[in-house]
């Protein structure tokens, strides 16, 4: 879509004028610092604040005893722990002081007496019969299965079988803005400012902490310095702590984390161990897949069970597989807990499935792209959950990838390069394919509905209110574009309210790449209501059928007669002069989805998105470093509401995927994170990006506003397998474990050398 | 009461003499670019009692030539090392090593003297300076002394620099008719701390095909850069050959292993040290 508008938040951010929560200073503000458990698993025997409270500038030390409400829902991370800590980073006390420095200094003087408990430091240990229990009766937090056909029969039909164990690490978003919150008492209760993506969930947890009803809590979302799925449950805990301080001291309160605190306490993407077994005929037709997934939830539940469900649903890839059995088991450990992070269970299984598809292609002697095309889901096929698939575009994505990359030419170039430079450097090419369920699905993540209200003011300007968060992805600009398209208005007419729970409708969390589809549709419906109202007014004046009216270029006119209409402003004035309002309200709910837990089947998501990508890499056989040279990413976005935004999403998603593929992992030793800051946690730099080629396909969605589909998570989910498949192409050795860091690739280089020397003998 | 009420005095030196005077105070620490010190002070949660900012001292920023002899002030930044036309022409290996450090912001602040005095085992300039047999001129209120860099570096983050002393200059002579090569193995293309690095120099005999002089230093494998005298012994008088380079690589690893014992990094470094040695020799000898 052509649009003259720019991102609503671009100018203030570029000018450095955006107000982030840490920029907020309120008169008389109190600062908080969290005292955290240094042990992965322990009972709290006592907490003594005496010494800390004597330190200069300290106002007091808060513990769970100061919490008027509850410390947490069952299985969730407490705002402050009462009797037990379950990971290194669990908060046990909160020091309040006149300055941030005083608060941070004094926390060293808080004395906590612990009784150490045996800690569970791996999924394997958690599943031992005599393993110490982290919550309740079992360390298994939850499990899911997907069943289709009969895998015994499927493997009996198979002429070729591949199987392998694959692992993915715990990674984190490293948003440039660490978590922070400001709270103050207000007329009705407490007002909290923070960057978050699930404002109504955060509000609920604050209310539960303070023991008040949710309407006593006002949550205002500040400009967000990055989310990527994180700042979710972490913000519920942090905002509650700030609110507690305001409540106890009757002064405004602020907590801001250092990078190290953010890493130590904050949620991660789940580490997975996956066993894949795939059977196929010699012609390359898939006959069966058997998949066992173990997910490390860490110390608390958060959304781990839903994450594991999405993995189960998507694990068999965008392929027609007649017989599938997938088991996904989510396990507690005494390690930093995991929650949503860009992909929500997709990146792990996409990695495993796409690596194993390449292994199958190799074993069959079939080109990896051909194998995927042969097995790609077609319209009307049933997927692994026995859902009948509609608007399936995986084949179109693969075909477009084929056109863009020109594989024979690319392979010839690689061959030539390897001939010339192969002693030191080898190049390779790899692909990966994607399907991903849109929005929340049937896994119990929540009620999939969103609202928007649209107020046309008396001067013709428009204000939109919605609970969907702007976190840098452009959701607010997106709503403006959708409403603008319906009303024939330019973006400059609109402003969007910040997310303020006192005013905006609860639209659920801004997760699951659902913002565009859900809030976009809500904005469309709100704008359509306004359009109907104005059409009624104008039709009356022009004495025409309201259905015949067009809304274009800030004018309302009978179809084909632009000269005979009225301006948008005139129509608004006219309607107000008749004592009628020009407000619109839109609520949009996702189509029905179903899930039968016992059968392991259902219409899991109302829609799926598709993509395919290719990576070209160069591996330095001396250092074992992999450079991404070129990345072609084809995504069916339904309808690009803004090409620049879509390119931005794709490039940003690829950047995160490169880190997942090559360098990022949270290093845990005895439950303690070794790489707390950027020097140890290695995200790709601009020099590690390579040439990125986003390719946008537009097969309109039946459900999305103007045909648009969600994009934020799909783009990042298949980057790693494309890159590791390219490494395998370069080295002739497969990558089963992420990240493919120096150590991993070095081992492959040595394995390759041994084989070659073996051959030479 | 205790270190909670500790105050740090911060001085900005205006001349070298002034700096030495300020540094005479007990506990005084000189600060140049700050790219290492600020990070470690933040990590440790404390700052020294006295910080003497020597950053403004123009007399320590000089780059001087006398034929093949080079004298560098310790406050020359990584950026200046990589961009100075005279250095680029005479000793490009130094600029290459400097350019491999951090990112532009760090290279604009970080200094030659800081890289030496901080003495990180993974420092990128020190292997090159060892290859060049650089000599440091150290100055203190009591007088000056000269120390070869190999002696100056006594261990990881440990040097022969005495309290109150400053590096005044770094001098070396660039050997004539000699090809040099620098390699760095890092995890990414910027902001990468060396997993391994190294520098190598090669001079061919009059036949232009036989190796006459070979020197090789590897870094980040041992607490201080490790020179391999075996390079000269093994390769002198022969033509460059991968097989011989590989043999030297194996010798290099056995020396590293003997010096460091079994460490977590062994799985990577055992094969990577020999591969580094081969690439250093291939690069310097122009085998490919």
mmCIF file with all atom_site columns, N, CA and C in Angstrom, chain A residues 655-700:
data_model
loop_
_atom_site.group_PDB
_atom_site.id
_atom_site.type_symbol
_atom_site.label_atom_id
_atom_site.label_alt_id
_atom_site.label_comp_id
_atom_site.label_asym_id
_atom_site.label_entity_id
_atom_site.label_seq_id
_atom_site.pdbx_PDB_ins_code
_atom_site.Cartn_x
_atom_site.Cartn_y
_atom_site.Cartn_z
_atom_site.occupancy
_atom_site.B_iso_or_equiv
_atom_site.pdbx_formal_charge
_atom_site.auth_seq_id
_atom_site.auth_comp_id
_atom_site.auth_asym_id
_atom_site.auth_atom_id
_atom_site.pdbx_PDB_model_num
ATOM 1   N N  . UNK A 1 655 ? 18.450 -10.474 12.010 1.00 0.00 ? 655 UNK A N  1
ATOM 2   C CA . UNK A 1 655 ? 19.558 -10.152 12.908 1.00 0.00 ? 655 UNK A CA 1
ATOM 3   C C  . UNK A 1 655 ? 19.475 -11.003 14.179 1.00 0.00 ? 655 UNK A C  1
ATOM 4   N N  . UNK A 1 656 ? 18.277 -11.101 14.745 1.00 0.00 ? 656 UNK A N  1
ATOM 5   C CA . UNK A 1 656 ? 18.128 -11.935 15.953 1.00 0.00 ? 656 UNK A CA 1
ATOM 6   C C  . UNK A 1 656 ? 18.398 -13.398 15.642 1.00 0.00 ? 656 UNK A C  1
ATOM 7   N N  . UNK A 1 657 ? 17.978 -13.812 14.450 1.00 0.00 ? 657 UNK A N  1
ATOM 8   C CA . UNK A 1 657 ? 18.187 -15.204 14.053 1.00 0.00 ? 657 UNK A CA 1
ATOM 9   C C  . UNK A 1 657 ? 19.651 -15.533 13.850 1.00 0.00 ? 657 UNK A C  1
ATOM 10  N N  . UNK A 1 658 ? 20.419 -14.577 13.379 1.00 0.00 ? 658 UNK A N  1
ATOM 11  C CA . UNK A 1 658 ? 21.858 -14.805 13.195 1.00 0.00 ? 658 UNK A CA 1
ATOM 12  C C  . UNK A 1 658 ? 22.509 -15.077 14.552 1.00 0.00 ? 658 UNK A C  1
ATOM 13  N N  . UNK A 1 659 ? 22.125 -14.288 15.539 1.00 0.00 ? 659 UNK A N  1
ATOM 14  C CA . UNK A 1 659 ? 22.664 -14.502 16.881 1.00 0.00 ? 659 UNK A CA 1
ATOM 15  C C  . UNK A 1 659 ? 22.311 -15.885 17.407 1.00 0.00 ? 659 UNK A C  1
ATOM 16  N N  . UNK A 1 660 ? 21.059 -16.289 17.181 1.00 0.00 ? 660 UNK A N  1
ATOM 17  C CA . UNK A 1 660 ? 20.594 -17.603 17.622 1.00 0.00 ? 660 UNK A CA 1
ATOM 18  C C  . UNK A 1 660 ? 21.396 -18.702 16.913 1.00 0.00 ? 660 UNK A C  1
ATOM 19  N N  . UNK A 1 661 ? 21.688 -18.450 15.641 1.00 0.00 ? 661 UNK A N  1
ATOM 20  C CA . UNK A 1 661 ? 22.401 -19.453 14.841 1.00 0.00 ? 661 UNK A CA 1
ATOM 21  C C  . UNK A 1 661 ? 23.860 -19.566 15.254 1.00 0.00 ? 661 UNK A C  1
ATOM 22  N N  . UNK A 1 662 ? 24.514 -18.432 15.497 1.00 0.00 ? 662 UNK A N  1
ATOM 23  C CA . UNK A 1 662 ? 25.977 -18.461 15.530 1.00 0.00 ? 662 UNK A CA 1
ATOM 24  C C  . UNK A 1 662 ? 26.625 -18.143 16.881 1.00 0.00 ? 662 UNK A C  1
ATOM 25  N N  . UNK A 1 663 ? 25.982 -17.352 17.707 1.00 0.00 ? 663 UNK A N  1
ATOM 26  C CA . UNK A 1 663 ? 26.781 -16.896 18.844 1.00 0.00 ? 663 UNK A CA 1
ATOM 27  C C  . UNK A 1 663 ? 26.058 -16.769 20.173 1.00 0.00 ? 663 UNK A C  1
ATOM 28  N N  . UNK A 1 664 ? 24.741 -16.686 20.187 1.00 0.00 ? 664 UNK A N  1
ATOM 29  C CA . UNK A 1 664 ? 24.089 -16.337 21.452 1.00 0.00 ? 664 UNK A CA 1
ATOM 30  C C  . UNK A 1 664 ? 23.770 -17.569 22.294 1.00 0.00 ? 664 UNK A C  1
ATOM 31  N N  . UNK A 1 665 ? 24.093 -17.491 23.563 1.00 0.00 ? 665 UNK A N  1
ATOM 32  C CA . UNK A 1 665 ? 23.613 -18.475 24.533 1.00 0.00 ? 665 UNK A CA 1
ATOM 33  C C  . UNK A 1 665 ? 23.867 -17.932 25.931 1.00 0.00 ? 665 UNK A C  1
ATOM 34  N N  . UNK A 1 666 ? 22.890 -18.163 26.788 1.00 0.00 ? 666 UNK A N  1
ATOM 35  C CA . UNK A 1 666 ? 23.059 -17.795 28.187 1.00 0.00 ? 666 UNK A CA 1
ATOM 36  C C  . UNK A 1 666 ? 23.854 -18.927 28.823 1.00 0.00 ? 666 UNK A C  1
ATOM 37  N N  . UNK A 1 667 ? 25.050 -18.595 29.306 1.00 0.00 ? 667 UNK A N  1
ATOM 38  C CA . UNK A 1 667 ? 25.928 -19.635 29.840 1.00 0.00 ? 667 UNK A CA 1
ATOM 39  C C  . UNK A 1 667 ? 25.638 -19.855 31.319 1.00 0.00 ? 667 UNK A C  1
ATOM 40  N N  . UNK A 1 668 ? 25.120 -21.015 31.632 1.00 0.00 ? 668 UNK A N  1
ATOM 41  C CA . UNK A 1 668 ? 24.757 -21.347 33.015 1.00 0.00 ? 668 UNK A CA 1
ATOM 42  C C  . UNK A 1 668 ? 25.721 -22.372 33.566 1.00 0.00 ? 668 UNK A C  1
ATOM 43  N N  . UNK A 1 669 ? 26.197 -22.094 34.757 1.00 0.00 ? 669 UNK A N  1
ATOM 44  C CA . UNK A 1 669 ? 27.060 -23.050 35.439 1.00 0.00 ? 669 UNK A CA 1
ATOM 45  C C  . UNK A 1 669 ? 26.558 -23.117 36.873 1.00 0.00 ? 669 UNK A C  1
ATOM 46  N N  . UNK A 1 670 ? 26.134 -24.281 37.287 1.00 0.00 ? 670 UNK A N  1
ATOM 47  C CA . UNK A 1 670 ? 25.559 -24.443 38.630 1.00 0.00 ? 670 UNK A CA 1
ATOM 48  C C  . UNK A 1 670 ? 24.431 -23.435 38.862 1.00 0.00 ? 670 UNK A C  1
ATOM 49  N N  . UNK A 1 671 ? 23.681 -23.163 37.824 1.00 0.00 ? 671 UNK A N  1
ATOM 50  C CA . UNK A 1 671 ? 22.544 -22.259 37.955 1.00 0.00 ? 671 UNK A CA 1
ATOM 51  C C  . UNK A 1 671 ? 22.879 -20.785 37.891 1.00 0.00 ? 671 UNK A C  1
ATOM 52  N N  . UNK A 1 672 ? 24.179 -20.475 37.741 1.00 0.00 ? 672 UNK A N  1
ATOM 53  C CA . UNK A 1 672 ? 24.604 -19.074 37.725 1.00 0.00 ? 672 UNK A CA 1
ATOM 54  C C  . UNK A 1 672 ? 24.971 -18.673 36.295 1.00 0.00 ? 672 UNK A C  1
ATOM 55  N N  . UNK A 1 673 ? 24.514 -17.497 35.905 1.00 0.00 ? 673 UNK A N  1
ATOM 56  C CA . UNK A 1 673 ? 24.798 -17.039 34.543 1.00 0.00 ? 673 UNK A CA 1
ATOM 57  C C  . UNK A 1 673 ? 26.184 -16.407 34.490 1.00 0.00 ? 673 UNK A C  1
ATOM 58  N N  . UNK A 1 674 ? 26.997 -16.881 33.578 1.00 0.00 ? 674 UNK A N  1
ATOM 59  C CA . UNK A 1 674 ? 28.367 -16.385 33.467 1.00 0.00 ? 674 UNK A CA 1
ATOM 60  C C  . UNK A 1 674 ? 28.483 -15.142 32.603 1.00 0.00 ? 674 UNK A C  1
ATOM 61  N N  . UNK A 1 675 ? 27.608 -15.013 31.620 1.00 0.00 ? 675 UNK A N  1
ATOM 62  C CA . UNK A 1 675 ? 27.727 -13.869 30.695 1.00 0.00 ? 675 UNK A CA 1
ATOM 63  C C  . UNK A 1 675 ? 26.552 -12.918 30.894 1.00 0.00 ? 675 UNK A C  1
ATOM 64  N N  . UNK A 1 676 ? 26.722 -12.001 31.828 1.00 0.00 ? 676 UNK A N  1
ATOM 65  C CA . UNK A 1 676 ? 25.614 -11.135 32.216 1.00 0.00 ? 676 UNK A CA 1
ATOM 66  C C  . UNK A 1 676 ? 25.493 -9.878  31.359 1.00 0.00 ? 676 UNK A C  1
ATOM 67  N N  . UNK A 1 677 ? 26.544 -9.527  30.663 1.00 0.00 ? 677 UNK A N  1
ATOM 68  C CA . UNK A 1 677 ? 26.504 -8.265  29.925 1.00 0.00 ? 677 UNK A CA 1
ATOM 69  C C  . UNK A 1 677 ? 26.892 -8.512  28.460 1.00 0.00 ? 677 UNK A C  1
ATOM 70  N N  . UNK A 1 678 ? 26.892 -7.462  27.688 1.00 0.00 ? 678 UNK A N  1
ATOM 71  C CA . UNK A 1 678 ? 27.091 -7.584  26.247 1.00 0.00 ? 678 UNK A CA 1
ATOM 72  C C  . UNK A 1 678 ? 28.470 -8.104  25.844 1.00 0.00 ? 678 UNK A C  1
ATOM 73  N N  . UNK A 1 679 ? 29.477 -7.926  26.724 1.00 0.00 ? 679 UNK A N  1
ATOM 74  C CA . UNK A 1 679 ? 30.797 -8.400  26.301 1.00 0.00 ? 679 UNK A CA 1
ATOM 75  C C  . UNK A 1 679 ? 30.852 -9.916  26.306 1.00 0.00 ? 679 UNK A C  1
ATOM 76  N N  . UNK A 1 680 ? 29.980 -10.526 27.114 1.00 0.00 ? 680 UNK A N  1
ATOM 77  C CA . UNK A 1 680 ? 29.975 -11.977 27.171 1.00 0.00 ? 680 UNK A CA 1
ATOM 78  C C  . UNK A 1 680 ? 28.831 -12.585 26.382 1.00 0.00 ? 680 UNK A C  1
ATOM 79  N N  . UNK A 1 681 ? 27.704 -11.879 26.340 1.00 0.00 ? 681 UNK A N  1
ATOM 80  C CA . UNK A 1 681 ? 26.553 -12.376 25.593 1.00 0.00 ? 681 UNK A CA 1
ATOM 81  C C  . UNK A 1 681 ? 26.625 -11.760 24.197 1.00 0.00 ? 681 UNK A C  1
ATOM 82  N N  . UNK A 1 682 ? 26.981 -12.582 23.221 1.00 0.00 ? 682 UNK A N  1
ATOM 83  C CA . UNK A 1 682 ? 27.419 -12.047 21.934 1.00 0.00 ? 682 UNK A CA 1
ATOM 84  C C  . UNK A 1 682 ? 26.280 -11.943 20.924 1.00 0.00 ? 682 UNK A C  1
ATOM 85  N N  . UNK A 1 683 ? 25.770 -10.726 20.765 1.00 0.00 ? 683 UNK A N  1
ATOM 86  C CA . UNK A 1 683 ? 24.786 -10.518 19.709 1.00 0.00 ? 683 UNK A CA 1
ATOM 87  C C  . UNK A 1 683 ? 25.525 -10.069 18.452 1.00 0.00 ? 683 UNK A C  1
ATOM 88  N N  . UNK A 1 684 ? 24.984 -10.328 17.277 1.00 0.00 ? 684 UNK A N  1
ATOM 89  C CA . UNK A 1 684 ? 25.684 -9.929  16.049 1.00 0.00 ? 684 UNK A CA 1
ATOM 90  C C  . UNK A 1 684 ? 25.810 -8.407  15.959 1.00 0.00 ? 684 UNK A C  1
ATOM 91  N N  . UNK A 1 685 ? 26.914 -7.946  15.408 1.00 0.00 ? 685 UNK A N  1
ATOM 92  C CA . UNK A 1 685 ? 27.087 -6.514  15.151 1.00 0.00 ? 685 UNK A CA 1
ATOM 93  C C  . UNK A 1 685 ? 26.690 -6.228  13.705 1.00 0.00 ? 685 UNK A C  1
ATOM 94  N N  . UNK A 1 686 ? 26.733 -4.961  13.338 1.00 0.00 ? 686 UNK A N  1
ATOM 95  C CA . UNK A 1 686 ? 26.357 -4.607  11.960 1.00 0.00 ? 686 UNK A CA 1
ATOM 96  C C  . UNK A 1 686 ? 27.299 -5.263  10.954 1.00 0.00 ? 686 UNK A C  1
ATOM 97  N N  . UNK A 1 687 ? 28.528 -5.570  11.401 1.00 0.00 ? 687 UNK A N  1
ATOM 98  C CA . UNK A 1 687 ? 29.478 -6.196  10.469 1.00 0.00 ? 687 UNK A CA 1
ATOM 99  C C  . UNK A 1 687 ? 29.248 -7.700  10.321 1.00 0.00 ? 687 UNK A C  1
ATOM 100 N N  . UNK A 1 688 ? 28.303 -8.229  11.076 1.00 0.00 ? 688 UNK A N  1
ATOM 101 C CA . UNK A 1 688 ? 28.036 -9.668  10.989 1.00 0.00 ? 688 UNK A CA 1
ATOM 102 C C  . UNK A 1 688 ? 26.757 -9.982  10.224 1.00 0.00 ? 688 UNK A C  1
ATOM 103 N N  . UNK A 1 689 ? 26.165 -8.960  9.631  1.00 0.00 ? 689 UNK A N  1
ATOM 104 C CA . UNK A 1 689 ? 24.828 -9.128  9.056  1.00 0.00 ? 689 UNK A CA 1
ATOM 105 C C  . UNK A 1 689 ? 24.811 -9.727  7.652  1.00 0.00 ? 689 UNK A C  1
ATOM 106 N N  . UNK A 1 690 ? 25.805 -9.431  6.842  1.00 0.00 ? 690 UNK A N  1
ATOM 107 C CA . UNK A 1 690 ? 25.731 -9.879  5.458  1.00 0.00 ? 690 UNK A CA 1
ATOM 108 C C  . UNK A 1 690 ? 24.688 -9.096  4.680  1.00 0.00 ? 690 UNK A C  1
ATOM 109 N N  . UNK A 1 691 ? 24.453 -9.527  3.458  1.00 0.00 ? 691 UNK A N  1
ATOM 110 C CA . UNK A 1 691 ? 23.482 -8.849  2.597  1.00 0.00 ? 691 UNK A CA 1
ATOM 111 C C  . UNK A 1 691 ? 22.117 -9.492  2.807  1.00 0.00 ? 691 UNK A C  1
ATOM 112 N N  . UNK A 1 692 ? 21.148 -8.686  3.219  1.00 0.00 ? 692 UNK A N  1
ATOM 113 C CA . UNK A 1 692 ? 19.822 -9.217  3.509  1.00 0.00 ? 692 UNK A CA 1
ATOM 114 C C  . UNK A 1 692 ? 18.868 -8.834  2.381  1.00 0.00 ? 692 UNK A C  1
ATOM 115 N N  . UNK A 1 693 ? 18.184 -9.811  1.871  1.00 0.00 ? 693 UNK A N  1
ATOM 116 C CA . UNK A 1 693 ? 17.222 -9.534  0.790  1.00 0.00 ? 693 UNK A CA 1
ATOM 117 C C  . UNK A 1 693 ? 15.826 -9.982  1.202  1.00 0.00 ? 693 UNK A C  1
ATOM 118 N N  . UNK A 1 694 ? 15.028 -9.053  1.730  1.00 0.00 ? 694 UNK A N  1
ATOM 119 C CA . UNK A 1 694 ? 13.658 -9.427  2.072  1.00 0.00 ? 694 UNK A CA 1
ATOM 120 C C  . UNK A 1 694 ? 12.819 -9.502  0.795  1.00 0.00 ? 694 UNK A C  1
ATOM 121 N N  . UNK A 1 695 ? 12.025 -10.540 0.682  1.00 0.00 ? 695 UNK A N  1
ATOM 122 C CA . UNK A 1 695 ? 11.126 -10.682 -0.464 1.00 0.00 ? 695 UNK A CA 1
ATOM 123 C C  . UNK A 1 695 ? 9.717  -10.807 0.088  1.00 0.00 ? 695 UNK A C  1
ATOM 124 N N  . UNK A 1 696 ? 8.864  -9.875  -0.327 1.00 0.00 ? 696 UNK A N  1
ATOM 125 C CA . UNK A 1 696 ? 7.522  -9.823  0.235  1.00 0.00 ? 696 UNK A CA 1
ATOM 126 C C  . UNK A 1 696 ? 6.536  -10.447 -0.742 1.00 0.00 ? 696 UNK A C  1
ATOM 127 N N  . UNK A 1 697 ? 5.831  -11.465 -0.299 1.00 0.00 ? 697 UNK A N  1
ATOM 128 C CA . UNK A 1 697 ? 4.730  -12.027 -1.080 1.00 0.00 ? 697 UNK A CA 1
ATOM 129 C C  . UNK A 1 697 ? 3.428  -11.572 -0.435 1.00 0.00 ? 697 UNK A C  1
ATOM 130 N N  . UNK A 1 698 ? 2.433  -11.299 -1.270 1.00 0.00 ? 698 UNK A N  1
ATOM 131 C CA . UNK A 1 698 ? 1.161  -10.804 -0.748 1.00 0.00 ? 698 UNK A CA 1
ATOM 132 C C  . UNK A 1 698 ? -0.003 -11.653 -1.252 1.00 0.00 ? 698 UNK A C  1
ATOM 133 N N  . UNK A 1 699 ? -0.301 -12.713 -0.506 1.00 0.00 ? 699 UNK A N  1
ATOM 134 C CA . UNK A 1 699 ? -1.503 -13.489 -0.760 1.00 0.00 ? 699 UNK A CA 1
ATOM 135 C C  . UNK A 1 699 ? -2.466 -13.145 0.367  1.00 0.00 ? 699 UNK A C  1
ATOM 136 N N  . UNK A 1 700 ? -3.468 -12.307 0.061  1.00 0.00 ? 700 UNK A N  1
ATOM 137 C CA . UNK A 1 700 ? -4.278 -11.732 1.135  1.00 0.00 ? 700 UNK A CA 1
ATOM 138 C C  . UNK A 1 700 ? -4.875 -12.791 2.063  1.00 0.00 ? 700 UNK A C  1
#
